[in-house]
XYZ file of N, CA and C in Angstrom:
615
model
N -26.330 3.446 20.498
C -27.430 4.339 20.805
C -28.543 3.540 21.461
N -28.973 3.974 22.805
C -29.627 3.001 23.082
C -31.344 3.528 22.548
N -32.132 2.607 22.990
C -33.677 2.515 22.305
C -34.144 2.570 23.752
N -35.591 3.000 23.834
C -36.914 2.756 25.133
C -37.856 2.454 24.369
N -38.237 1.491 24.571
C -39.914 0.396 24.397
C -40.721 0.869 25.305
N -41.842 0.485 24.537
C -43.258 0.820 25.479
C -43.723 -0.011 25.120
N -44.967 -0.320 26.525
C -45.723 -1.832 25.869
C -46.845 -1.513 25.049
N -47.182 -0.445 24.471
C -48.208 0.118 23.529
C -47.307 -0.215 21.899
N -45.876 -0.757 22.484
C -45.337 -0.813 20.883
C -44.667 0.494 19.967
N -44.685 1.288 20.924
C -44.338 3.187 20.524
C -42.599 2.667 20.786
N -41.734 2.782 19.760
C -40.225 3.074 20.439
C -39.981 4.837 20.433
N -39.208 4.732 21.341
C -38.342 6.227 21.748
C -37.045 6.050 21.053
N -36.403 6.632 20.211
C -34.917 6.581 19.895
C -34.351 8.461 20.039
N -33.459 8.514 20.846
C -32.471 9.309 20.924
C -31.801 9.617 19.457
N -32.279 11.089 19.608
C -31.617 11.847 18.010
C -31.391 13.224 18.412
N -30.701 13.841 17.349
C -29.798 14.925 17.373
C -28.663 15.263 17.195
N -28.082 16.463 17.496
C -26.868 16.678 17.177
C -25.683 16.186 18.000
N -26.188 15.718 19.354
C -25.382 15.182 20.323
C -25.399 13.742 20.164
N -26.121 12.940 20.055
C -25.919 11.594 19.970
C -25.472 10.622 18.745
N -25.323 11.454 17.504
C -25.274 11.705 16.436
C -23.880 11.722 16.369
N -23.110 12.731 17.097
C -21.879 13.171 17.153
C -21.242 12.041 17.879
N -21.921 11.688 19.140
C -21.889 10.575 20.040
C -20.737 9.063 18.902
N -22.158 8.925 18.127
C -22.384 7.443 17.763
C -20.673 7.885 16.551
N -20.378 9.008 16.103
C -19.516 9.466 14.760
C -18.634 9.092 15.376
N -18.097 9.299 16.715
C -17.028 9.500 17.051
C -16.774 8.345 17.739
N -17.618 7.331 18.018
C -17.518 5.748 18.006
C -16.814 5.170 16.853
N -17.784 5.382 16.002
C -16.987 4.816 14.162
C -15.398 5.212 14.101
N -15.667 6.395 14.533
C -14.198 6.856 13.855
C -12.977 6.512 14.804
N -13.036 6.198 15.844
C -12.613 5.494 17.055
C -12.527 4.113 16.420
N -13.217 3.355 15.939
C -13.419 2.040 15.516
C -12.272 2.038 14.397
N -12.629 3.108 13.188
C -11.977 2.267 12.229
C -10.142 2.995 11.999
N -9.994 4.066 12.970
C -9.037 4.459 13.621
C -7.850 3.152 14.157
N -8.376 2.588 15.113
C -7.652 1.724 15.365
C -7.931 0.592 14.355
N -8.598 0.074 13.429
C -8.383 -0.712 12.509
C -7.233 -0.577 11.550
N -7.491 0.558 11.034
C -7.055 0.847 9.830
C -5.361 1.245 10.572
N -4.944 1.652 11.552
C -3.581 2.223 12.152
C -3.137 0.437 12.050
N -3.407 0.018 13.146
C -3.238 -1.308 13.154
C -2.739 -2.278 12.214
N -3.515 -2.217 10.947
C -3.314 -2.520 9.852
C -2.209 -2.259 9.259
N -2.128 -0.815 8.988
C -0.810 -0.273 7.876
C -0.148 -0.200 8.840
N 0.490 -0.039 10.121
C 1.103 -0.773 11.423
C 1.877 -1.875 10.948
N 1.021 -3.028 10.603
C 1.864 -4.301 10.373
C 2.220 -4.525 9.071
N 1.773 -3.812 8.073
C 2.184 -4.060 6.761
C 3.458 -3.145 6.437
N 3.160 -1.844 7.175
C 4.700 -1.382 6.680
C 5.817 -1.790 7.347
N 5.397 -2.661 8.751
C 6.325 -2.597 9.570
C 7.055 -4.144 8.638
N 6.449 -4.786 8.066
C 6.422 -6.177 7.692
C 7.241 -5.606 6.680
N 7.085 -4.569 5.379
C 7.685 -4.373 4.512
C 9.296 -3.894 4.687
N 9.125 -3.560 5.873
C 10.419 -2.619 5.889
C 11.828 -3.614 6.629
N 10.968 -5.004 7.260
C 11.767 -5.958 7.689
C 12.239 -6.498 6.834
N 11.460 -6.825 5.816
C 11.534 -8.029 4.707
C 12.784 -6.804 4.042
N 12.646 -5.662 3.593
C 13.852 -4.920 2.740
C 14.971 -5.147 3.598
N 14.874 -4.631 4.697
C 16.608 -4.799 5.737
C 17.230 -6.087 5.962
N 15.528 -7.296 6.221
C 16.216 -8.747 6.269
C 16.053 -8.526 8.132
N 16.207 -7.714 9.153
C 15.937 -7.406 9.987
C 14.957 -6.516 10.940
N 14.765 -7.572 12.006
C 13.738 -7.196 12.661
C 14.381 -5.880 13.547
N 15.703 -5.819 13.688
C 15.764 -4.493 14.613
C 15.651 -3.598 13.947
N 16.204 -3.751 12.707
C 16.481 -2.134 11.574
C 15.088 -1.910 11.350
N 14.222 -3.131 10.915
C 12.570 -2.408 10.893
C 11.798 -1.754 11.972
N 12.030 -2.352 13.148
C 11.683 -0.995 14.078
C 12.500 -0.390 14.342
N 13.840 -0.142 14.233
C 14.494 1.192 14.070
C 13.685 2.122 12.912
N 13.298 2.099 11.680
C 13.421 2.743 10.503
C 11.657 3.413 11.251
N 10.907 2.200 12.054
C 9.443 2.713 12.196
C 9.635 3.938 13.530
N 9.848 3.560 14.125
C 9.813 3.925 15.655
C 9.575 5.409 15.689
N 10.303 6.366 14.529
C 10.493 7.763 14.953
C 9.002 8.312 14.281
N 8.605 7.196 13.310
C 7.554 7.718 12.586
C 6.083 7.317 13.888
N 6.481 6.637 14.995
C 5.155 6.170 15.737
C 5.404 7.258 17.202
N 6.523 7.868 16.958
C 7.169 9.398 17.690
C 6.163 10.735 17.526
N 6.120 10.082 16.429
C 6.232 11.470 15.260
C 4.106 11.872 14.857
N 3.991 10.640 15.224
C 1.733 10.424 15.126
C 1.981 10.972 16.652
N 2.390 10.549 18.089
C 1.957 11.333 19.146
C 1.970 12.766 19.283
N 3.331 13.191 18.624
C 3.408 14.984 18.430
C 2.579 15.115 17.798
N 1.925 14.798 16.780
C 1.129 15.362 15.494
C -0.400 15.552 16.689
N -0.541 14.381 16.894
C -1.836 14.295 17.767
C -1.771 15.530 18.606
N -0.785 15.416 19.272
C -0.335 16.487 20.949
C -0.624 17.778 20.004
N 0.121 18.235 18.752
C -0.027 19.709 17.991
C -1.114 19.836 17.815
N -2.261 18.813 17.028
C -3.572 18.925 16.684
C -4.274 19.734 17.438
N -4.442 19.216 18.936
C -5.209 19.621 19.897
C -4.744 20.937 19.913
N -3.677 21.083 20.160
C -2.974 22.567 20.810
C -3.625 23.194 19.770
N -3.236 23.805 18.318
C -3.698 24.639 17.381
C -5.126 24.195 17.218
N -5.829 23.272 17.936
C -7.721 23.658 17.724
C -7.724 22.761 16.020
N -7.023 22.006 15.784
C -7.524 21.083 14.667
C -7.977 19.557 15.012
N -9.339 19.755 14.560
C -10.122 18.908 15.130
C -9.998 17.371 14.109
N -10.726 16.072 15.036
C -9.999 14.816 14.357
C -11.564 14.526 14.094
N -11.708 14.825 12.388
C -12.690 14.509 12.048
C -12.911 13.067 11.205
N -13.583 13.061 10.474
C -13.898 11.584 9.925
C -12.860 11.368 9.041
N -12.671 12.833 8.103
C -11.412 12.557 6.977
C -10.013 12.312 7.405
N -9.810 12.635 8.821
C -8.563 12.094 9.704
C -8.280 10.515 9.798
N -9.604 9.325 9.352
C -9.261 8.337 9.854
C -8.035 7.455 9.704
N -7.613 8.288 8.218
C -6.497 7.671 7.955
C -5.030 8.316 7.679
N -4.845 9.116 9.086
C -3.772 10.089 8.924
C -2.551 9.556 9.343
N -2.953 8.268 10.074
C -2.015 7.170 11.177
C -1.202 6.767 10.131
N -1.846 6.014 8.763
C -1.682 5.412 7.819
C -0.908 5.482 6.917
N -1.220 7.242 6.980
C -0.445 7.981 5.762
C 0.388 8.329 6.166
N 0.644 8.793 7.250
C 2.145 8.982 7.881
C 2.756 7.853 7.942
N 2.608 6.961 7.831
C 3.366 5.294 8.611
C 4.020 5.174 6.810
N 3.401 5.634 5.675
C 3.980 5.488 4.625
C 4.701 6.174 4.229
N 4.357 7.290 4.740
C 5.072 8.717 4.236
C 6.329 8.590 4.657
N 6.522 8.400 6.114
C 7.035 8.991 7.392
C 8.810 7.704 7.457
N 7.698 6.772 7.057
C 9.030 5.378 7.190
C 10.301 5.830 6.376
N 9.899 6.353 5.148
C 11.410 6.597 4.264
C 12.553 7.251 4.748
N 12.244 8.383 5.959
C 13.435 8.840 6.413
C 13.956 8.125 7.070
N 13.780 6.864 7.997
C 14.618 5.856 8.625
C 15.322 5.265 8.052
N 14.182 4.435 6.593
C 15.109 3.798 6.002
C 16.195 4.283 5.280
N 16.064 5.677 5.038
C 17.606 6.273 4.067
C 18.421 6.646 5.100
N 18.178 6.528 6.333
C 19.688 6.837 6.987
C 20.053 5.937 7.870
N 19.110 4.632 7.541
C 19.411 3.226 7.929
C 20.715 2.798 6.986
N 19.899 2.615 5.920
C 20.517 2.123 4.517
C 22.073 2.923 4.247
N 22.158 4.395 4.586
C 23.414 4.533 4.147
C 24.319 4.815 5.292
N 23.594 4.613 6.503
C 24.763 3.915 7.492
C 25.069 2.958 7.364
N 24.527 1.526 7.224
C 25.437 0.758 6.649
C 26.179 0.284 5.800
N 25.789 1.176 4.193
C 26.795 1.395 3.340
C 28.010 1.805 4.277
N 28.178 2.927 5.017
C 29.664 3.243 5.772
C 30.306 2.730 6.303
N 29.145 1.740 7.247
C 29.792 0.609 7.742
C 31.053 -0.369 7.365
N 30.210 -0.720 6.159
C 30.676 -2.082 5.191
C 32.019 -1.032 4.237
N 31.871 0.250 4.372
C 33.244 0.623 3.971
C 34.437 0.386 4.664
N 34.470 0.106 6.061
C 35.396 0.522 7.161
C 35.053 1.146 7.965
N 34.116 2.094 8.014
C 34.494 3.638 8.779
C 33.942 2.580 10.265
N 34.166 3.467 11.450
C 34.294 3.119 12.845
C 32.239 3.717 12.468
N 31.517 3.054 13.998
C 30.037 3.575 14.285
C 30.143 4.999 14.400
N 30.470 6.086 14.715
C 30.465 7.490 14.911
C 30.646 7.913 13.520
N 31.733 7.554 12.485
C 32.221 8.430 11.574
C 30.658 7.769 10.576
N 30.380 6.777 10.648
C 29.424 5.835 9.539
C 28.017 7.086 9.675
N 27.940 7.053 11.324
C 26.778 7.642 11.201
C 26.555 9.342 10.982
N 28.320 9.778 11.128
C 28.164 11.456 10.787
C 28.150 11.194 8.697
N 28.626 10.228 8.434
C 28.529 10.620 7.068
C 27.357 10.685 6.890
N 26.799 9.087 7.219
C 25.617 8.708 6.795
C 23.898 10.442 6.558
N 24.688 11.180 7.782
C 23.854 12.341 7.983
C 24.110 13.485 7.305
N 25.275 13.553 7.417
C 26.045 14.372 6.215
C 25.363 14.435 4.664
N 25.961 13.162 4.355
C 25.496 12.815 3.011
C 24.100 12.942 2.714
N 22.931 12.644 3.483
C 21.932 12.592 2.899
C 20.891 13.171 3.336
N 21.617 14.337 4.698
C 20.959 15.335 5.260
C 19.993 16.372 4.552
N 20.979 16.688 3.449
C 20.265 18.293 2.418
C 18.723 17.324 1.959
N 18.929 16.004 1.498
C 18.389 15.304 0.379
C 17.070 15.314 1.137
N 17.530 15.348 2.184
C 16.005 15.042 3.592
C 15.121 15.853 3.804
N 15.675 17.008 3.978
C 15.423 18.316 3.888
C 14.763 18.478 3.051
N 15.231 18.880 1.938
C 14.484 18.932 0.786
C 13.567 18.583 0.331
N 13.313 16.901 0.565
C 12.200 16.232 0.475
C 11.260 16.716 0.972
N 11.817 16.886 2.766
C 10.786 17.012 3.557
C 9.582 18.496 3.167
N 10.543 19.286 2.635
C 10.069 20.605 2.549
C 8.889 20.408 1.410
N 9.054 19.829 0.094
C 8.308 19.577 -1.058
C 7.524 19.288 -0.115
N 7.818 18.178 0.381
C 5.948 17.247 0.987
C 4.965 18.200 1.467
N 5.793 19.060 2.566
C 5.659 19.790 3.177
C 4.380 20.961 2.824
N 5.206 21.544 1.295
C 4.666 22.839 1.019
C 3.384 21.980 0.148
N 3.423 21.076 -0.452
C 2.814 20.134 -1.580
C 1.366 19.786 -0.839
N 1.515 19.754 0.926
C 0.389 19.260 2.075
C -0.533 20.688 2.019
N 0.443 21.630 2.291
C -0.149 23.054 3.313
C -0.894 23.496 1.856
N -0.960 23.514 0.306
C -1.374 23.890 -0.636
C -3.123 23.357 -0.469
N -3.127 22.384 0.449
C -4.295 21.663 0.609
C -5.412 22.678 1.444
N -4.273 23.753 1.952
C -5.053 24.704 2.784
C -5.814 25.436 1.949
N -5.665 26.265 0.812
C -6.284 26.748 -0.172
C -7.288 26.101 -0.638
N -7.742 24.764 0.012
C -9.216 24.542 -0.413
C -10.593 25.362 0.216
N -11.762 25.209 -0.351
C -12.996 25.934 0.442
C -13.331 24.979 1.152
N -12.821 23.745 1.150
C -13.584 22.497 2.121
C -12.854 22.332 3.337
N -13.462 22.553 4.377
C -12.774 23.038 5.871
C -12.072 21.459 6.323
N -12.564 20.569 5.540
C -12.054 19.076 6.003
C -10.177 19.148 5.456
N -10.468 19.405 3.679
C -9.438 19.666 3.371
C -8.111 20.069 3.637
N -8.776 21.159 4.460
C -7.785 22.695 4.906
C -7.253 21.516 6.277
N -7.975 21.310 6.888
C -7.508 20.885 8.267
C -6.652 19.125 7.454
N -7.016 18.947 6.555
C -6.282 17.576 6.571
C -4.696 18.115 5.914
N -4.652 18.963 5.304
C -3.207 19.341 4.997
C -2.124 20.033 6.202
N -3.156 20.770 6.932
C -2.276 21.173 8.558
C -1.963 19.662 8.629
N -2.340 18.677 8.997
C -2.275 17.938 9.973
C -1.305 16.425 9.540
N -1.310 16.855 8.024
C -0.331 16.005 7.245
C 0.937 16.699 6.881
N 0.949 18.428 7.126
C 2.283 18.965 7.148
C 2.832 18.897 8.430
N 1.989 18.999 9.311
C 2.521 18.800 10.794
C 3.416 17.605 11.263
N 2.251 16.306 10.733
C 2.942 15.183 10.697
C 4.728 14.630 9.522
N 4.918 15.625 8.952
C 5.829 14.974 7.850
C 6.813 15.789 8.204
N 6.532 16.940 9.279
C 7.837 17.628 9.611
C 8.321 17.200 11.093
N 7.226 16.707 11.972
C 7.478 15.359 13.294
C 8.782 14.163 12.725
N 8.115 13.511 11.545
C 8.609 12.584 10.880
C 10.045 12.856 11.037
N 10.398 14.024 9.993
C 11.916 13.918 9.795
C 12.724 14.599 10.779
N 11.941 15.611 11.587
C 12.080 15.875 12.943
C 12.957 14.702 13.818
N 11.756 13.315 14.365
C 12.284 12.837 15.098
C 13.104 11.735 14.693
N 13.134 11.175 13.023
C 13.888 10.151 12.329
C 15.843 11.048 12.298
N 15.896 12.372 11.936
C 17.326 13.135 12.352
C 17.685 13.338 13.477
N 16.531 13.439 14.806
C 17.195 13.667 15.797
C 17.328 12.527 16.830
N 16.224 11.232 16.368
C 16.674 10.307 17.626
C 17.437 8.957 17.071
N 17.143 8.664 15.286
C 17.959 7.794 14.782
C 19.520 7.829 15.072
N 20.590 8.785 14.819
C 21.789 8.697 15.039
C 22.092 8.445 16.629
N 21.842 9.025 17.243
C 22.383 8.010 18.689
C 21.880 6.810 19.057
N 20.826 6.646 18.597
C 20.144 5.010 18.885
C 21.344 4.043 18.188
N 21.645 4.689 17.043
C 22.406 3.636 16.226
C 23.653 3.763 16.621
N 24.354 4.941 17.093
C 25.719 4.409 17.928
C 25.631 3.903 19.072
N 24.875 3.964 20.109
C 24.760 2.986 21.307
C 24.330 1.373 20.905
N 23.517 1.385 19.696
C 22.992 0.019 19.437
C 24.508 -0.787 18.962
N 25.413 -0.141 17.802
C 26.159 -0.474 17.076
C 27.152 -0.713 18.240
N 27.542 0.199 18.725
C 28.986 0.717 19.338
C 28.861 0.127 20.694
N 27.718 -0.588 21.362
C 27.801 -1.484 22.107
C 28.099 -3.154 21.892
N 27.610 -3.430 20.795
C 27.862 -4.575 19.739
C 29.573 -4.735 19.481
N 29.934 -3.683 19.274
C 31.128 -3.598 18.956
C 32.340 -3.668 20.058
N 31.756 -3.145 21.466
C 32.904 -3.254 22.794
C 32.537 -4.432 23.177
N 31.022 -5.196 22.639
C 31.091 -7.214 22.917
C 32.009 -7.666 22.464
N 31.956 -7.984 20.895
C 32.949 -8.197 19.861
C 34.353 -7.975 20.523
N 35.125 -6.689 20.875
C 36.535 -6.603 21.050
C 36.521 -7.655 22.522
N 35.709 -7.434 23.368
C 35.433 -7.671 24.660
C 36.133 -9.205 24.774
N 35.094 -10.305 23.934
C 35.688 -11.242 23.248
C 36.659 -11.673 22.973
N 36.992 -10.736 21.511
C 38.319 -10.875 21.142
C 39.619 -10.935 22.722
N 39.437 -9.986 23.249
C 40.154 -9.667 23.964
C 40.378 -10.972 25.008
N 39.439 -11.420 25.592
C 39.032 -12.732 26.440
C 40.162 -13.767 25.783
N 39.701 -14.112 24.437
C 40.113 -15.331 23.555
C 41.686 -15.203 23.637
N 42.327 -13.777 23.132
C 43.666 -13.856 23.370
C 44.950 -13.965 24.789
N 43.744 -13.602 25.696
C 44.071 -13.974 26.968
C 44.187 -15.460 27.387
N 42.883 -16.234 27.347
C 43.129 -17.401 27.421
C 44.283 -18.101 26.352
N 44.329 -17.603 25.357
C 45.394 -18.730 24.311
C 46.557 -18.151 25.214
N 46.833 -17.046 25.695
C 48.101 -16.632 25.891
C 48.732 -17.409 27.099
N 47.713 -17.671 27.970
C 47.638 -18.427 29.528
C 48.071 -19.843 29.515
């Protein structure tokens, strides 16, 4: 906010409802990207350290950093505004939001390590723990929008905007996880034979 001096020693400071709003939406801009940033690297850090890998941890994140641009893109569209109690909606989704990667991380490669080929690993893997997802998702879901029944208009708008976000979540963790992971896998896998194949050629030669 800037200031005007006079040489009589009189300052001028800019006030009101506009500059006011001005300076709010600086802060919240500020601690927006702090605080995203933050739980950014800590969940992303947590979720490496569980897999042991750096690809499966941004696999497990990725749909959930999908899933904050729709939420944002819906916000605007339905007229829900990003107020101060929003600052940490980045946050809460990045915690919320991560578990559906990791459960259909985790029990694709249970299938894996059974035998099954990349296609069949990842239809079980969806199979199996599809309803469970669902389900979840829906509790969170209805458990957020109950937030609407408050008289506090911050409230009301922070449960839209955390049901919005948790149905993005499992939205884009079911629909873009399984092919990522058969092109990731199932390219890995025509190296491997590729190989193999090479090696028995040369011994054969």
């Amino acid at each position: 906010m800037e200031t005007i001096s006079f040489s009589d020693g009189v300052t001028l400071r800019i006030a009101g409802g506009v500059p006011r709003e001005h300076e709010m939406s600086k802060l919240r801009s500020q601690d927006l990207r702090k605080i995203s940033t933050f739980g950014l690297l800590l969940v992303l850090l947590v979720v490496i350290l569980y897999f042991r890998s750096v690809t499966n941890g941004l696999l497990a994140l990725s749909p959930v950093l999908i899933a904050v641009f729709w939420t944002g893109g819906w916000m605007g569209y339905l007229g829900i505004p990003f107020s101060s109690a929003m600052t940490g909606l980045v946050s809460m989704l990045m915690g919320l939001g991560v578990d559906y990667g990791i459960h259909i991380i985790h029990r694709y490669e249970e299938e894996v390590e059974k035998g099954l080929s990349v296609e069949d690993a990842v239809v079980e893997s969806v199979t199996n723990i599809g309803i469970g997802l669902v389900i979840v998702s829906l509790t969170t879901i209805v458990g957020f929008l109950a937030l609407t029944a408050s008289d506090l208009v911050l409230m009301r708008q922070m449960g839209e905007a955390l049901a919005l976000g948790i149905f993005f979540c499992f939205f884009a963790a079911t629909l873009m996880l399984p092919p990522v992971l058969v092109v990731k896998d199932g390219r890995r896998r025509d190296d491997g034979n590729r190989k193999k194949n090479d090696s028995i050629y040369i011994g054969g030669s």
